Amino acid sequence: MRAVTSCRNVGRMLIIAGEFNVEPSDRDKFLAAAGPMMAETMKEEGCHAYVFTPSTTDPAVIHLFEKWDDESNLKPHFKSAHMSAFNAALKEVKTNSRNITMYTVASEKSL
């Protein structure tokens, strides 16, 4: 994974964070589909982070974290071939719920 870097348009930078709650028996199917999705998304212009991470405490939970320069970079992502392939693969995964939130960031600094 590329290191998360600061963005050119800090006033419009987006963070997307959330989680999927899947049947634990389908977790491996979800993660298998997530691998190519992460790799291809990281090649998209304006994407600085795109990670699905399985919870270490709950086998049903998979966390999502994304960082984008701005919404103009995010919009094409939803129409990409890899998004279509990912959504098709998820039809084979029982997803009980998902909760994803987009945040617009005014500034950032290293801690």
GROMACS .gro file of N, CA and C in nm:
model
  333
    1MET      N    1   0.084  -0.117   0.000
    1MET     CA    2   0.000   0.000   0.000
    1MET      C    3   0.088   0.124   0.000
    2ARG      N    4   0.048   0.224  -0.079
    2ARG     CA    5   0.118   0.352  -0.080
    2ARG      C    6   0.100   0.423   0.052
    3ALA      N    7   0.197   0.500   0.091
    3ALA     CA    8   0.185   0.580   0.213
    3ALA      C    9   0.079   0.688   0.192
    4VAL      N   10   0.004   0.718   0.296
    4VAL     CA   11  -0.094   0.825   0.290
    4VAL      C   12  -0.018   0.957   0.291
    5THR      N   13  -0.047   1.042   0.194
    5THR     CA   14   0.024   1.169   0.183
    5THR      C   15  -0.076   1.284   0.192
    6SER      N   16  -0.026   1.404   0.208
    6SER     CA   17  -0.117   1.518   0.209
    6SER      C   18  -0.166   1.545   0.068
    7CYS      N   19  -0.279   1.610   0.060
    7CYS     CA   20  -0.347   1.631  -0.068
    7CYS      C   21  -0.331   1.775  -0.114
    8ARG      N   22  -0.339   1.793  -0.245
    8ARG     CA   23  -0.329   1.927  -0.303
    8ARG      C   24  -0.447   2.014  -0.260
    9ASN      N   25  -0.566   1.960  -0.262
    9ASN     CA   26  -0.688   2.038  -0.233
    9ASN      C   27  -0.736   2.006  -0.092
   10VAL      N   28  -0.660   2.047   0.007
   10VAL     CA   29  -0.688   2.009   0.145
   10VAL      C   30  -0.829   2.050   0.186
   11GLY      N   31  -0.878   2.163   0.141
   11GLY     CA   32  -1.010   2.209   0.180
   11GLY      C   33  -1.122   2.120   0.129
   12ARG      N   34  -1.094   2.037   0.030
   12ARG     CA   35  -1.196   1.952  -0.028
   12ARG      C   36  -1.162   1.803  -0.014
   13MET      N   37  -1.057   1.771   0.060
   13MET     CA   38  -1.017   1.633   0.077
   13MET      C   39  -1.130   1.553   0.139
   14LEU      N   40  -1.143   1.427   0.096
   14LEU     CA   41  -1.247   1.339   0.147
   14LEU      C   42  -1.186   1.221   0.220
   15ILE      N   43  -1.249   1.188   0.331
   15ILE     CA   44  -1.222   1.064   0.403
   15ILE      C   45  -1.353   0.986   0.402
   16ILE      N   46  -1.345   0.861   0.366
   16ILE     CA   47  -1.462   0.774   0.372
   16ILE      C   48  -1.425   0.661   0.467
   17ALA      N   49  -1.512   0.639   0.565
   17ALA     CA   50  -1.486   0.536   0.665
   17ALA      C   51  -1.616   0.464   0.697
   18GLY      N   52  -1.603   0.337   0.723
   18GLY     CA   53  -1.722   0.262   0.759
   18GLY      C   54  -1.692   0.116   0.781
   19GLU      N   55  -1.800   0.039   0.785
   19GLU     CA   56  -1.785  -0.103   0.805
   19GLU      C   57  -1.896  -0.181   0.738
   20PHE      N   58  -1.862  -0.300   0.699
   20PHE     CA   59  -1.957  -0.398   0.647
   20PHE      C   60  -1.973  -0.505   0.754
   21ASN      N   61  -2.096  -0.549   0.775
   21ASN     CA   62  -2.121  -0.661   0.863
   21ASN      C   63  -2.166  -0.776   0.775
   22VAL      N   64  -2.082  -0.879   0.764
   22VAL     CA   65  -2.108  -0.992   0.675
   22VAL      C   66  -2.122  -1.120   0.758
   23GLU      N   67  -2.184  -1.220   0.697
   23GLU     CA   68  -2.186  -1.350   0.763
   23GLU      C   69  -2.042  -1.397   0.778
   24PRO      N   70  -2.002  -1.438   0.897
   24PRO     CA   71  -1.863  -1.481   0.916
   24PRO      C   72  -1.820  -1.589   0.816
   25SER      N   73  -1.911  -1.674   0.775
   25SER     CA   74  -1.876  -1.779   0.678
   25SER      C   75  -1.846  -1.721   0.540
   26ASP      N   76  -1.887  -1.597   0.514
   26ASP     CA   77  -1.864  -1.531   0.385
   26ASP      C   78  -1.748  -1.431   0.390
   27ARG      N   79  -1.685  -1.418   0.505
   27ARG     CA   80  -1.577  -1.319   0.522
   27ARG      C   81  -1.465  -1.340   0.421
   28ASP      N   82  -1.422  -1.464   0.401
   28ASP     CA   83  -1.312  -1.490   0.307
   28ASP      C   84  -1.351  -1.455   0.164
   29LYS      N   85  -1.478  -1.478   0.126
   29LYS     CA   86  -1.525  -1.440  -0.009
   29LYS      C   87  -1.518  -1.289  -0.025
   30PHE      N   88  -1.562  -1.217   0.078
   30PHE     CA   89  -1.558  -1.070   0.074
   30PHE      C   90  -1.415  -1.023   0.056
   31LEU      N   91  -1.324  -1.075   0.138
   31LEU     CA   92  -1.185  -1.031   0.133
   31LEU      C   93  -1.118  -1.069   0.001
   32ALA      N   94  -1.157  -1.183  -0.057
   32ALA     CA   95  -1.102  -1.221  -0.188
   32ALA      C   96  -1.143  -1.122  -0.294
   33ALA      N   97  -1.266  -1.073  -0.288
   33ALA     CA   98  -1.312  -0.972  -0.383
   33ALA      C   99  -1.249  -0.836  -0.354
   34ALA      N  100  -1.221  -0.809  -0.228
   34ALA     CA  101  -1.164  -0.679  -0.188
   34ALA      C  102  -1.021  -0.661  -0.235
   35GLY      N  103  -0.944  -0.770  -0.248
   35GLY     CA  104  -0.804  -0.759  -0.289
   35GLY      C  105  -0.785  -0.688  -0.422
   36PRO      N  106  -0.848  -0.738  -0.530
   36PRO     CA  107  -0.835  -0.668  -0.658
   36PRO      C  108  -0.897  -0.528  -0.655
   37MET      N  109  -1.003  -0.511  -0.579
   37MET     CA  110  -1.067  -0.380  -0.568
   37MET      C  111  -0.970  -0.277  -0.508
   38MET      N  112  -0.901  -0.317  -0.402
   38MET     CA  113  -0.804  -0.226  -0.340
   38MET      C  114  -0.690  -0.194  -0.437
   39ALA      N  115  -0.637  -0.297  -0.501
   39ALA     CA  116  -0.522  -0.277  -0.591
   39ALA      C  117  -0.558  -0.184  -0.706
   40GLU      N  118  -0.671  -0.204  -0.768
   40GLU     CA  119  -0.712  -0.121  -0.882
   40GLU      C  120  -0.750   0.020  -0.839
   41THR      N  121  -0.817   0.032  -0.727
   41THR     CA  122  -0.858   0.165  -0.680
   41THR      C  123  -0.737   0.251  -0.645
   42MET      N  124  -0.632   0.190  -0.590
   42MET     CA  125  -0.512   0.267  -0.555
   42MET      C  126  -0.443   0.324  -0.679
   43LYS      N  127  -0.476   0.274  -0.798
   43LYS     CA  128  -0.420   0.329  -0.921
   43LYS      C  129  -0.498   0.450  -0.971
   44GLU      N  130  -0.614   0.476  -0.913
   44GLU     CA  131  -0.699   0.586  -0.959
   44GLU      C  132  -0.640   0.721  -0.918
   45GLU      N  133  -0.658   0.817  -1.007
   45GLU     CA  134  -0.611   0.953  -0.978
   45GLU      C  135  -0.682   1.007  -0.854
   46GLY      N  136  -0.605   1.065  -0.765
   46GLY     CA  137  -0.661   1.130  -0.647
   46GLY      C  138  -0.686   1.037  -0.530
   47CYS      N  139  -0.661   0.907  -0.545
   47CYS     CA  140  -0.680   0.813  -0.435
   47CYS      C  141  -0.549   0.796  -0.360
   48HIS      N  142  -0.552   0.820  -0.230
   48HIS     CA  143  -0.433   0.808  -0.147
   48HIS      C  144  -0.440   0.690  -0.051
   49ALA      N  145  -0.560   0.640  -0.025
   49ALA     CA  146  -0.577   0.522   0.060
   49ALA      C  147  -0.710   0.457   0.024
   50TYR      N  148  -0.708   0.325   0.021
   50TYR     CA  149  -0.831   0.248  -0.004
   50TYR      C  150  -0.807   0.110   0.054
   51VAL      N  151  -0.864   0.086   0.172
   51VAL     CA  152  -0.829  -0.035   0.246
   51VAL      C  153  -0.952  -0.098   0.310
   52PHE      N  154  -0.971  -0.227   0.284
   52PHE     CA  155  -1.066  -0.308   0.359
   52PHE      C  156  -0.984  -0.386   0.462
   53THR      N  157  -1.023  -0.380   0.589
   53THR     CA  158  -0.949  -0.447   0.695
   53THR      C  159  -1.045  -0.530   0.780
   54PRO      N  160  -1.020  -0.660   0.792
   54PRO     CA  161  -1.107  -0.740   0.879
   54PRO      C  162  -1.084  -0.705   1.026
   55SER      N  163  -1.192  -0.701   1.101
   55SER     CA  164  -1.182  -0.675   1.245
   55SER      C  165  -1.104  -0.788   1.312
   56THR      N  166  -1.025  -0.753   1.409
   56THR     CA  167  -0.953  -0.853   1.486
   56THR      C  168  -1.036  -0.906   1.603
   57THR      N  169  -1.151  -0.844   1.628
   57THR     CA  170  -1.233  -0.885   1.742
   57THR      C  171  -1.370  -0.939   1.703
   58ASP      N  172  -1.413  -0.915   1.580
   58ASP     CA  173  -1.546  -0.960   1.537
   58ASP      C  174  -1.535  -1.017   1.396
   59PRO      N  175  -1.556  -1.148   1.379
   59PRO     CA  176  -1.540  -1.209   1.247
   59PRO      C  177  -1.642  -1.165   1.143
   60ALA      N  178  -1.744  -1.091   1.185
   60ALA     CA  179  -1.845  -1.044   1.091
   60ALA      C  180  -1.815  -0.905   1.036
   61VAL      N  181  -1.719  -0.836   1.095
   61VAL     CA  182  -1.696  -0.695   1.061
   61VAL      C  183  -1.572  -0.678   0.973
   62ILE      N  184  -1.591  -0.599   0.866
   62ILE     CA  185  -1.482  -0.559   0.779
   62ILE      C  186  -1.486  -0.406   0.769
   63HIS      N  187  -1.377  -0.342   0.806
   63HIS     CA  188  -1.369  -0.195   0.805
   63HIS      C  189  -1.325  -0.146   0.668
   64LEU      N  190  -1.371  -0.026   0.632
   64LEU     CA  191  -1.332   0.041   0.508
   64LEU      C  192  -1.275   0.177   0.543
   65PHE      N  193  -1.161   0.211   0.480
   65PHE     CA  194  -1.102   0.345   0.494
   65PHE      C  195  -1.055   0.390   0.357
   66GLU      N  196  -1.095   0.513   0.319
   66GLU     CA  197  -1.054   0.571   0.191
   66GLU      C  198  -1.011   0.715   0.214
   67LYS      N  199  -0.917   0.761   0.130
   67LYS     CA  200  -0.875   0.902   0.131
   67LYS      C  201  -0.860   0.947  -0.013
   68TRP      N  202  -0.931   1.054  -0.048
   68TRP     CA  203  -0.934   1.106  -0.185
   68TRP      C  204  -0.902   1.254  -0.186
   69ASP      N  205  -0.839   1.300  -0.296
   69ASP     CA  206  -0.812   1.443  -0.312
   69ASP      C  207  -0.940   1.525  -0.302
   70ASP      N  208  -1.042   1.482  -0.375
   70ASP     CA  209  -1.168   1.556  -0.375
   70ASP      C  210  -1.276   1.472  -0.444
   71GLU      N  211  -1.396   1.524  -0.445
   71GLU     CA  212  -1.509   1.449  -0.500
   71GLU      C  213  -1.498   1.427  -0.651
   72SER      N  214  -1.430   1.516  -0.720
   72SER     CA  215  -1.414   1.496  -0.865
   72SER      C  216  -1.331   1.372  -0.895
   73ASN      N  217  -1.244   1.333  -0.805
   73ASN     CA  218  -1.168   1.208  -0.820
   73ASN      C  219  -1.250   1.087  -0.777
   74LEU      N  220  -1.337   1.106  -0.682
   74LEU     CA  221  -1.418   0.995  -0.631
   74LEU      C  222  -1.527   0.951  -0.728
   75LYS      N  223  -1.590   1.046  -0.795
   75LYS     CA  224  -1.705   1.014  -0.883
   75LYS      C  225  -1.674   0.906  -0.987
   76PRO      N  226  -1.563   0.914  -1.060
   76PRO     CA  227  -1.535   0.809  -1.159
   76PRO      C  228  -1.514   0.671  -1.095
   77HIS      N  229  -1.472   0.668  -0.971
   77HIS     CA  230  -1.449   0.542  -0.900
   77HIS      C  231  -1.577   0.457  -0.900
   78PHE      N  232  -1.691   0.521  -0.879
   78PHE     CA  233  -1.817   0.448  -0.870
   78PHE      C  234  -1.859   0.388  -1.005
   79LYS      N  235  -1.803   0.437  -1.114
   79LYS     CA  236  -1.837   0.389  -1.248
   79LYS      C  237  -1.728   0.297  -1.306
   80SER      N  238  -1.627   0.267  -1.227
   80SER     CA  239  -1.512   0.189  -1.277
   80SER      C  240  -1.549   0.041  -1.297
   81ALA      N  241  -1.472  -0.023  -1.384
   81ALA     CA  242  -1.491  -0.165  -1.411
   81ALA      C  243  -1.466  -0.248  -1.284
   82HIS      N  244  -1.366  -0.208  -1.205
   82HIS     CA  245  -1.338  -0.285  -1.084
   82HIS      C  246  -1.448  -0.269  -0.979
   83MET      N  247  -1.517  -0.154  -0.978
   83MET     CA  248  -1.632  -0.139  -0.887
   83MET      C  249  -1.745  -0.231  -0.932
   84SER      N  250  -1.769  -0.239  -1.062
   84SER     CA  251  -1.872  -0.330  -1.114
   84SER      C  252  -1.839  -0.475  -1.079
   85ALA      N  253  -1.713  -0.514  -1.096
   85ALA     CA  254  -1.671  -0.651  -1.064
   85ALA      C  255  -1.685  -0.678  -0.914
   86PHE      N  256  -1.649  -0.581  -0.832
   86PHE     CA  257  -1.660  -0.597  -0.687
   86PHE      C  258  -1.806  -0.614  -0.646
   87ASN      N  259  -1.892  -0.527  -0.699
   87ASN     CA  260  -2.035  -0.537  -0.667
   87ASN      C  261  -2.093  -0.671  -0.712
   88ALA      N  262  -2.051  -0.721  -0.827
   88ALA     CA  263  -2.097  -0.852  -0.874
   88ALA      C  264  -2.051  -0.961  -0.778
   89ALA      N  265  -1.926  -0.954  -0.734
   89ALA     CA  266  -1.874  -1.054  -0.640
   89ALA      C  267  -1.947  -1.050  -0.506
   90LEU      N  268  -1.987  -0.930  -0.464
   90LEU     CA  269  -2.055  -0.918  -0.335
   90LEU      C  270  -2.196  -0.977  -0.338
   91LYS      N  271  -2.250  -1.002  -0.456
   91LYS     CA  272  -2.380  -1.069  -0.464
   91LYS      C  273  -2.374  -1.210  -0.407
   92GLU      N  274  -2.253  -1.265  -0.399
   92GLU     CA  275  -2.232  -1.399  -0.344
   92GLU      C  276  -2.201  -1.395  -0.194
   93VAL      N  277  -2.202  -1.276  -0.135
   93VAL     CA  278  -2.169  -1.258   0.007
   93VAL      C  279  -2.293  -1.209   0.080
   94LYS      N  280  -2.327  -1.276   0.189
   94LYS     CA  281  -2.441  -1.229   0.269
   94LYS      C  282  -2.393  -1.113   0.356
   95THR      N  283  -2.437  -0.994   0.317
   95THR     CA  284  -2.403  -0.873   0.392
   95THR      C  285  -2.524  -0.836   0.476
   96ASN      N  286  -2.508  -0.837   0.608
   96ASN     CA  287  -2.618  -0.806   0.699
   96ASN      C  288  -2.643  -0.656   0.709
   97SER      N  289  -2.537  -0.578   0.700
   97SER     CA  290  -2.551  -0.432   0.704
   97SER      C  291  -2.421  -0.368   0.658
   98ARG      N  292  -2.431  -0.241   0.627
   98ARG     CA  293  -2.313  -0.162   0.598
   98ARG      C  294  -2.341  -0.021   0.644
   99ASN      N  295  -2.238   0.043   0.693
   99ASN     CA  296  -2.249   0.180   0.742
   99ASN      C  297  -2.124   0.252   0.695
  100ILE      N  298  -2.141   0.341   0.597
  100ILE     CA  299  -2.027   0.411   0.537
  100ILE      C  300  -2.057   0.561   0.539
  101THR      N  301  -1.960   0.639   0.584
  101THR     CA  302  -1.979   0.783   0.595
  101THR      C  303  -1.866   0.855   0.521
  102MET      N  304  -1.901   0.962   0.450
  102MET     CA  305  -1.802   1.045   0.382
  102MET      C  306  -1.785   1.174   0.461
  103TYR      N  307  -1.659   1.209   0.487
  103TYR     CA  308  -1.624   1.330   0.560
  103TYR      C  309  -1.546   1.422   0.468
  104THR      N  310  -1.578   1.552   0.470
  104THR     CA  311  -1.500   1.652   0.401
  104THR      C  312  -1.406   1.714   0.504
  105VAL      N  313  -1.277   1.713   0.474
  105VAL     CA  314  -1.176   1.754   0.570
  105VAL      C  315  -1.128   1.895   0.538
  106ALA      N  316  -1.124   1.980   0.638
  106ALA     CA  317  -1.081   2.118   0.619
  106ALA      C  318  -0.929   2.131   0.626
  107SER      N  319  -0.863   2.047   0.704
  107SER     CA  320  -0.717   2.052   0.716
  107SER      C  321  -0.667   1.920   0.769
  108GLU      N  322  -0.535   1.901   0.759
  108GLU     CA  323  -0.473   1.783   0.816
  108GLU      C  324  -0.334   1.820   0.863
  109LYS      N  325  -0.286   1.746   0.963
  109LYS     CA  326  -0.148   1.762   1.010
  109LYS      C  327  -0.102   1.629   1.066
  110SER      N  328   0.025   1.604   1.056
  110SER     CA  329   0.082   1.481   1.111
  110SER      C  330   0.086   1.488   1.262
  111LEU      N  331   0.066   1.376   1.324
  111LEU     CA  332   0.074   1.368   1.470
  111LEU      C  333   0.199   1.293   1.512
   0.00000   0.00000   0.00000
